[in-house]
One Martini backbone bead per residue (centre of mass of N, CA, C, O) as a GRO file, in nm:
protein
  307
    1UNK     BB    1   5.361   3.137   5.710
    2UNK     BB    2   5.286   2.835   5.570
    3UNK     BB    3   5.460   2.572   5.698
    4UNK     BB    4   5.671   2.321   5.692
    5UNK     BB    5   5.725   1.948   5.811
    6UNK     BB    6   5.901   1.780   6.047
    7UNK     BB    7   6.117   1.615   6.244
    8UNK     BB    8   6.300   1.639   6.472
    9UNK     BB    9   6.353   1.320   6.555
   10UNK     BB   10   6.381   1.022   6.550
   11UNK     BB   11   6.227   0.691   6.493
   12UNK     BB   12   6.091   0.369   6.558
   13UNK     BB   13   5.972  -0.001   6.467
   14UNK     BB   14   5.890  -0.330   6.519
   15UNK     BB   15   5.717  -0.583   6.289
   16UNK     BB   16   5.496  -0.674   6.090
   17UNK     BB   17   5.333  -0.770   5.827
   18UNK     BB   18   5.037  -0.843   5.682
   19UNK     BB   19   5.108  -1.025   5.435
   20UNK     BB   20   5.402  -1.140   5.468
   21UNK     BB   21   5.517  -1.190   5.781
   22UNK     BB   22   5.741  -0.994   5.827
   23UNK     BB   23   5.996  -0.887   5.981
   24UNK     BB   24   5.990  -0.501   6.052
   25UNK     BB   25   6.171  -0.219   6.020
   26UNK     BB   26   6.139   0.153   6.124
   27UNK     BB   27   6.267   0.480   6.045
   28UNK     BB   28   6.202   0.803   6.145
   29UNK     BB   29   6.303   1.102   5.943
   30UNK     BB   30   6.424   1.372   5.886
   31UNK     BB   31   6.385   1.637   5.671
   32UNK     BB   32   6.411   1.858   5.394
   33UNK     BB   33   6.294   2.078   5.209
   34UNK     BB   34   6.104   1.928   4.949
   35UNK     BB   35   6.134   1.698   4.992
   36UNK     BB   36   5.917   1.481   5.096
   37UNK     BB   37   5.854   1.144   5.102
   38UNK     BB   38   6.076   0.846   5.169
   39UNK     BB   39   6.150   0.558   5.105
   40UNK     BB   40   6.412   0.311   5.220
   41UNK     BB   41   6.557  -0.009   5.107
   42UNK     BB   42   6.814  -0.106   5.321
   43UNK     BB   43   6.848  -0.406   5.289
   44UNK     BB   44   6.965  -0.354   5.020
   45UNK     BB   45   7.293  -0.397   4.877
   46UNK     BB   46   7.130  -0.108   4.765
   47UNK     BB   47   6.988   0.153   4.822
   48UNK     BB   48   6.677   0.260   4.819
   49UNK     BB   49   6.447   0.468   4.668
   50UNK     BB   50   6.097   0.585   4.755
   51UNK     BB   51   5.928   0.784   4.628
   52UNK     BB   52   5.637   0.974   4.674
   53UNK     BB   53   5.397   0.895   4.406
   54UNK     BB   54   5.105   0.839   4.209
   55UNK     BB   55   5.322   0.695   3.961
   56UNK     BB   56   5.442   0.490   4.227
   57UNK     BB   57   5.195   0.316   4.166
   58UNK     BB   58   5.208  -0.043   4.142
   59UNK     BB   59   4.969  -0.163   4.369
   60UNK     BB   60   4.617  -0.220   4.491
   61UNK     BB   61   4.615  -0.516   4.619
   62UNK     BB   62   4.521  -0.460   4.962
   63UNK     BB   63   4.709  -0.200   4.890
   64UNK     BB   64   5.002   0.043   4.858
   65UNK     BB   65   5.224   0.045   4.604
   66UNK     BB   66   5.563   0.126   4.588
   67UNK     BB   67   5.782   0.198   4.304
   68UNK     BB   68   6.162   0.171   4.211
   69UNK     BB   69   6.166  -0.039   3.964
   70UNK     BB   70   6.250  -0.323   4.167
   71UNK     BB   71   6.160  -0.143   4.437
   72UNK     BB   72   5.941  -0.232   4.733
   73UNK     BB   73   5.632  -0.095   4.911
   74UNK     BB   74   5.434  -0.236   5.104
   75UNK     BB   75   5.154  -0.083   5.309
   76UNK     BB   76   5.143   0.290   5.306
   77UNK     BB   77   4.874   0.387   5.435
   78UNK     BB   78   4.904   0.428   5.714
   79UNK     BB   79   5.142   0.632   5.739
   80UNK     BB   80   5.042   0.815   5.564
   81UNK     BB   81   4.776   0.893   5.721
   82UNK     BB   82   4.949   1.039   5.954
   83UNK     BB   83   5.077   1.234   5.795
   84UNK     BB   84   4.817   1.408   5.700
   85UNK     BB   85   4.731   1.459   5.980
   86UNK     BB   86   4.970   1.598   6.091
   87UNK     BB   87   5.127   1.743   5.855
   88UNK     BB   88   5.393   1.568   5.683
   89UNK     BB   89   5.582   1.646   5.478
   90UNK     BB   90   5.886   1.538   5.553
   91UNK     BB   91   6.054   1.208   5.501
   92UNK     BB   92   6.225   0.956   5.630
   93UNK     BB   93   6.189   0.578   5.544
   94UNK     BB   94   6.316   0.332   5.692
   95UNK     BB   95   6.348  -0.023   5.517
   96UNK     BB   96   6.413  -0.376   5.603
   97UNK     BB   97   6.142  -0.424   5.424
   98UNK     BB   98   5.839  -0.473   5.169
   99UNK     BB   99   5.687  -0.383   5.438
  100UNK     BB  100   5.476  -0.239   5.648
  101UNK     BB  101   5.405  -0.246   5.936
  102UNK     BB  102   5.082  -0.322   6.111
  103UNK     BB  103   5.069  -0.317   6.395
  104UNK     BB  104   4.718  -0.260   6.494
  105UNK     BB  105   4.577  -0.159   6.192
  106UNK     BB  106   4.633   0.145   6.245
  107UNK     BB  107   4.718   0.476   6.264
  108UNK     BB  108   4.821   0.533   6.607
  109UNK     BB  109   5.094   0.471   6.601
  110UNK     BB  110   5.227   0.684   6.417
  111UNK     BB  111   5.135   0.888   6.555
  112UNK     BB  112   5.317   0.845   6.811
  113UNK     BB  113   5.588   0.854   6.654
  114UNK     BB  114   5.542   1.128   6.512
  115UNK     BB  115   5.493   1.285   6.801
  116UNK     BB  116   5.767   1.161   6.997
  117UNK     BB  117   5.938   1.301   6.801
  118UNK     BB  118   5.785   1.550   6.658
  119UNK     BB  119   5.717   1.881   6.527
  120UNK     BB  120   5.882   2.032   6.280
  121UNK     BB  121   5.919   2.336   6.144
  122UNK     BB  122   6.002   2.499   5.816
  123UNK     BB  123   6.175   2.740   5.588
  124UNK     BB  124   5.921   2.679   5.434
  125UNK     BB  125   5.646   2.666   5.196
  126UNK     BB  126   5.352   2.540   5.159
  127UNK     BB  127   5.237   2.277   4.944
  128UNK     BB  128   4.912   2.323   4.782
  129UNK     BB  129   4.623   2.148   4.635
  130UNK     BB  130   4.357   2.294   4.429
  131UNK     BB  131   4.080   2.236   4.363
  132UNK     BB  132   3.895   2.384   4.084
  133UNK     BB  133   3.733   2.096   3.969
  134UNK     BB  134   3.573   1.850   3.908
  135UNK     BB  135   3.653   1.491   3.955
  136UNK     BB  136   3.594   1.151   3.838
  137UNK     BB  137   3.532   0.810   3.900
  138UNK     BB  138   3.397   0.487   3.765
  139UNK     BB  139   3.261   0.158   3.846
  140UNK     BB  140   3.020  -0.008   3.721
  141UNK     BB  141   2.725  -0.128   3.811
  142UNK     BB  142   2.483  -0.081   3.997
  143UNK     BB  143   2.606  -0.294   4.245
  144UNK     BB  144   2.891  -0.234   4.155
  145UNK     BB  145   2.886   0.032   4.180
  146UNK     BB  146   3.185   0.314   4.196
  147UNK     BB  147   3.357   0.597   4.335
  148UNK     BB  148   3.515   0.905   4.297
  149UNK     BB  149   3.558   1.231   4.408
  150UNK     BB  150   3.624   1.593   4.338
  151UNK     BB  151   3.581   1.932   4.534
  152UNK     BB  152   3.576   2.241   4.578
  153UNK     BB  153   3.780   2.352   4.852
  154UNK     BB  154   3.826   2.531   5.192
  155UNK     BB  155   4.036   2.257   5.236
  156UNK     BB  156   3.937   1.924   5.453
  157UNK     BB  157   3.689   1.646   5.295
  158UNK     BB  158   3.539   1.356   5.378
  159UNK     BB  159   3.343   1.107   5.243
  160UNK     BB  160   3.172   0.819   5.343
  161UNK     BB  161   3.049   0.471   5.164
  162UNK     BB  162   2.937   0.128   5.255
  163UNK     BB  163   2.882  -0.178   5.122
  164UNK     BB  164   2.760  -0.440   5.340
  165UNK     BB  165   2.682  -0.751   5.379
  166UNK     BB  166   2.639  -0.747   5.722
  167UNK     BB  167   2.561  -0.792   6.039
  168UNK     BB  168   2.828  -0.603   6.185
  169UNK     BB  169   2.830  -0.372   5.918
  170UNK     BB  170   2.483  -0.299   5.923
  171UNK     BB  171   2.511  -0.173   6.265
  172UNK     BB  172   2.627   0.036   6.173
  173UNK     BB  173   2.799   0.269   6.011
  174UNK     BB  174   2.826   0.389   5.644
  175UNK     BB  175   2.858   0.664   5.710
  176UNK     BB  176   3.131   0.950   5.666
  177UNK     BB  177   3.259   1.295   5.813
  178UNK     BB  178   3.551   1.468   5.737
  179UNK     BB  179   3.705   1.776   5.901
  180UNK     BB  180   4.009   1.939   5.935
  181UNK     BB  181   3.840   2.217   6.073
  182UNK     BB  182   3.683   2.020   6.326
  183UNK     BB  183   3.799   1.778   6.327
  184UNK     BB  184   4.002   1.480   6.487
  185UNK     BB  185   4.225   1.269   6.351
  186UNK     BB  186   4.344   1.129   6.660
  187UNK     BB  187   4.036   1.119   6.730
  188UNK     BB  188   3.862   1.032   6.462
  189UNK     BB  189   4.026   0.811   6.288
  190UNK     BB  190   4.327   0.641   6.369
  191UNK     BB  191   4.183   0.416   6.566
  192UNK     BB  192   4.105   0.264   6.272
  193UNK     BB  193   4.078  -0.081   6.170
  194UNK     BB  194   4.138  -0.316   5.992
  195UNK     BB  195   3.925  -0.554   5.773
  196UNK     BB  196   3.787  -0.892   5.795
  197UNK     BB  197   3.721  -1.236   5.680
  198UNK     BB  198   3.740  -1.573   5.744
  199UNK     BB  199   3.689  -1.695   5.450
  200UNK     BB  200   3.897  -1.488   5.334
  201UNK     BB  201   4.165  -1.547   5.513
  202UNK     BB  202   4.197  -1.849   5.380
  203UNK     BB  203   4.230  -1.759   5.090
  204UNK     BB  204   4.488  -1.554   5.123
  205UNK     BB  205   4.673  -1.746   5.279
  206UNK     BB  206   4.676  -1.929   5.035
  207UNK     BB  207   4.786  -1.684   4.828
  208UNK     BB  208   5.026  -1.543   5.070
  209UNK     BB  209   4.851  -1.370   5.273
  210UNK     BB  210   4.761  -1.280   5.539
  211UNK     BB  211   5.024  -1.356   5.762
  212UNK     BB  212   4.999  -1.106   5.966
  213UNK     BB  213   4.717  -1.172   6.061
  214UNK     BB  214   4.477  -1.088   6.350
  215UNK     BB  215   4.339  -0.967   6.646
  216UNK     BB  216   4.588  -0.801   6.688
  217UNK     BB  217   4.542  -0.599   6.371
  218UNK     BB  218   4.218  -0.672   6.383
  219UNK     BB  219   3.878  -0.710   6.215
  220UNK     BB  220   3.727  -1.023   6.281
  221UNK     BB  221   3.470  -1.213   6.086
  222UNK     BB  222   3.232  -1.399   5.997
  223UNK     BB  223   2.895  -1.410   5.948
  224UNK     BB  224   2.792  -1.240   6.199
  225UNK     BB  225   3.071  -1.143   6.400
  226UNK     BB  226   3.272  -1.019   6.593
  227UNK     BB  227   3.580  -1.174   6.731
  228UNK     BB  228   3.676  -0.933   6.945
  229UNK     BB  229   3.676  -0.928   7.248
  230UNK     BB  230   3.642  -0.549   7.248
  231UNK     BB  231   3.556  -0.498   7.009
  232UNK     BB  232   3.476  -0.170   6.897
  233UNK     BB  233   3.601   0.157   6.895
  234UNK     BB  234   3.388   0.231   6.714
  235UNK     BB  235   3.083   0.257   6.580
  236UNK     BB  236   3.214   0.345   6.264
  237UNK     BB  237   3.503   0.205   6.202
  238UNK     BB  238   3.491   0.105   5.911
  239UNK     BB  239   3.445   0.323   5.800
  240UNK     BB  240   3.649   0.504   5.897
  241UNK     BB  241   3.886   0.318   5.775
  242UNK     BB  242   3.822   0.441   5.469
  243UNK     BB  243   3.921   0.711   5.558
  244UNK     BB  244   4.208   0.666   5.627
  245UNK     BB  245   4.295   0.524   5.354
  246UNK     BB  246   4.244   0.778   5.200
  247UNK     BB  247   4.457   0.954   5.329
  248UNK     BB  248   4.667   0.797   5.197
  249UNK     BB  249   4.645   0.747   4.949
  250UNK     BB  250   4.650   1.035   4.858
  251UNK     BB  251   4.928   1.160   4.962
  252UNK     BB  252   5.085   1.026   4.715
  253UNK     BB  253   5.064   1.330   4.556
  254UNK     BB  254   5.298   1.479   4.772
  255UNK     BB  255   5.039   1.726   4.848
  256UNK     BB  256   4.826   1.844   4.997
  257UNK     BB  257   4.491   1.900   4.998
  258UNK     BB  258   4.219   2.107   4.854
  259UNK     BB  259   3.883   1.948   4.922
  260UNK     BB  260   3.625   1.727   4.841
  261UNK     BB  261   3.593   1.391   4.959
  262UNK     BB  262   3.420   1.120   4.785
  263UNK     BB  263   3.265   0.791   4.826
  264UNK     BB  264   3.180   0.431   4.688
  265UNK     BB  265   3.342   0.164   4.752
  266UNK     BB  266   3.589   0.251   4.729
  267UNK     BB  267   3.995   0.230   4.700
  268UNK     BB  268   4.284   0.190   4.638
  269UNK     BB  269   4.251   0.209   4.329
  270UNK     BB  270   4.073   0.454   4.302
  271UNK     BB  271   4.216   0.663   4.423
  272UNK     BB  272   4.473   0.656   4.235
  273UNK     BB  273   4.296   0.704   3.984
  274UNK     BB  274   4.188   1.004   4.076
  275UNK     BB  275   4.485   1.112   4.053
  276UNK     BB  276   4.559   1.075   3.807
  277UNK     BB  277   4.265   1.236   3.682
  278UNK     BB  278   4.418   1.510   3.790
  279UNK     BB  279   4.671   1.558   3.678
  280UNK     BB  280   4.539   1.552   3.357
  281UNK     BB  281   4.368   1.807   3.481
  282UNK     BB  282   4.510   2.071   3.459
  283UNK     BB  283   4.231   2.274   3.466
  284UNK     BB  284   4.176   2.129   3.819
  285UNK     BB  285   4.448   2.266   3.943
  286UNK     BB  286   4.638   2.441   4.195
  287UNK     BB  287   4.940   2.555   4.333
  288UNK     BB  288   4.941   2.653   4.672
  289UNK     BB  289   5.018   2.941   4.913
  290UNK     BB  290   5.075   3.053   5.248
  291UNK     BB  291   5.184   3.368   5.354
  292UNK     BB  292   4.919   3.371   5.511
  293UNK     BB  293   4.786   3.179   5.749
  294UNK     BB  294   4.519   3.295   5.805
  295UNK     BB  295   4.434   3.204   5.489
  296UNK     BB  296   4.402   2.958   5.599
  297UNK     BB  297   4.259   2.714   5.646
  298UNK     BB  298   4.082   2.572   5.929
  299UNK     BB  299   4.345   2.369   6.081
  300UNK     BB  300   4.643   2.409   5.933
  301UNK     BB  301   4.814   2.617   6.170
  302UNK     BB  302   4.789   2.387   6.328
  303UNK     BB  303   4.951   2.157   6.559
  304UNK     BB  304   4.870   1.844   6.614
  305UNK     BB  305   4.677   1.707   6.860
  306UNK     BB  306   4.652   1.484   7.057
  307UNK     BB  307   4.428   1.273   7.225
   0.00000   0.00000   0.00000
């Protein structure tokens, strides 16, 4: 049987959130089977739970906001996404703040905590959603036109595709595609930091955003230039980090995919809908577990190892 997972033991860490710029705690506990991951604002005179999924989105500018009535947490994609990459079904978060630390920028931190955890098999079955039909959602036209789109696949693969007019952005890959597979999560995807311009950043602080943003937890560009002194982690680090994102917000259906999912300049926003939009086609997906491990997409049923 291919079994869910969480943590042995809790761990720790530190941080700023990246446009709040509140120092913020989080401990990732062990869950029990079934419980799936589930952030807990801690802070709140009354702790509140806020269960991940799909419907629980509610807010995708510049980041991926989980909200249960009045208690929100904001920022939600980079440990996501390290959830998924390592498969990590269950899990509590506690957070002692509305947003979740921004550490280096990408998940490769999430990753060390989860793995420095430990990560431990549960007597109960994985239970993934397999696309069994395409569904597609699509933005705008022309040069503005964007989409992301799910296909029937015997897995879990991404690519993606960005366009971005910057001489150190177009010096780069523009696409990528990665694969549960072949791929190794913690070694080509993890350590790809998100990014922005400095134009950018003088607006967004302007009006209360990435306060807590800096070259040590971003790639950040001027008009011409990257200007981090270590330069780029990966050669296509920017789109990687497309598709970094793309893993934590998809993670928020609940549970792991079996698709092949593409997009062009999509974001939190479309990732999103296009989950919103796979769970209204229910004649378009089917929740599936492996009795026999064997028979599980190859790359599922062993437990991801460190880069």
């Amino acid at each position: 049987m291919l079994q869910q997972r969480t943590l042995k033991s809790l761990t720790r860490a530190v941080g700023v959130g990246l446009h709040s710029g509140q120092r913020v705690e989080i401990t990732l506990r062990p869950a029990q089977p079934d419980t799936g991951i589930v952030f807990r604002r801690v802070d709140l005179a009354q702790p509140v739970d806020i269960p991940v999924s799909a419907m629980a989105v509610s807010d995708t500018r510049l980041a991926s906001t989980l909200s249960n009535g009045g208690a929100k947490v904001h920022t939600v994609e980079h440990l996501m996404s390290a959830c998924a990459g390592l498969g990590v079904d269950n899990l509590y978060v506690d957070i002692t703040a509305e947003e979740v630390p921004i550490l280096d920028g990408s998940a490769a931190s999430f990753v060390f905590l989860l793995q420095s955890a430990g990560i431990e098999l549960q007597n109960a079955p994985r239970r993934f959603i397999r696309v069994t039909k395409p569904v597609e959602v699509r933005e705008g036209q022309g040069a503005a036109e964007k989409w992301a789109r799910l296909d029937p696949y015997h897995g879990y693969k991404l690519s993606f595709e960005i366009d971005f007019s910057h001489p150190a952005v177009d010096s780069t890959g523009q696409r990528v595609e990665f694969d549960m597979s072949t791929n190794s999560y913690s070694r080509d995807i993890a350590r790809a930091r998100t990014f922005g311009f400095t134009k950018d950043v003088e607006m967004m602080r302007a009006n209360g955003l990435a306060l807590g943003g800096g070259l040590d937890n971003a790639i950040v560009m001027d008009d011409y230039k990257v200007l981090n002194a270590g330069g780029l982690r990966y050669d296509d680090e920017f789109v990687k980090h497309k598709i970094l994102d793309a893993m934590g917000d998809l993670y928020v259906l609940g549970k792991p995919l079996l698709a092949s999912y593409s997009a062009f300049r999509s974001g939190h926003a479309l990732n999103n809908k296009l989950l919103r939009e796979l769970l209204v086609r229910t004649d378009a997906w089917e929740t599936v577990t492996f009795p026999d491990e064997k028979l599980a997409p190859k790359g599922f049923a062993q437990l991801a190892r460190a880069w």
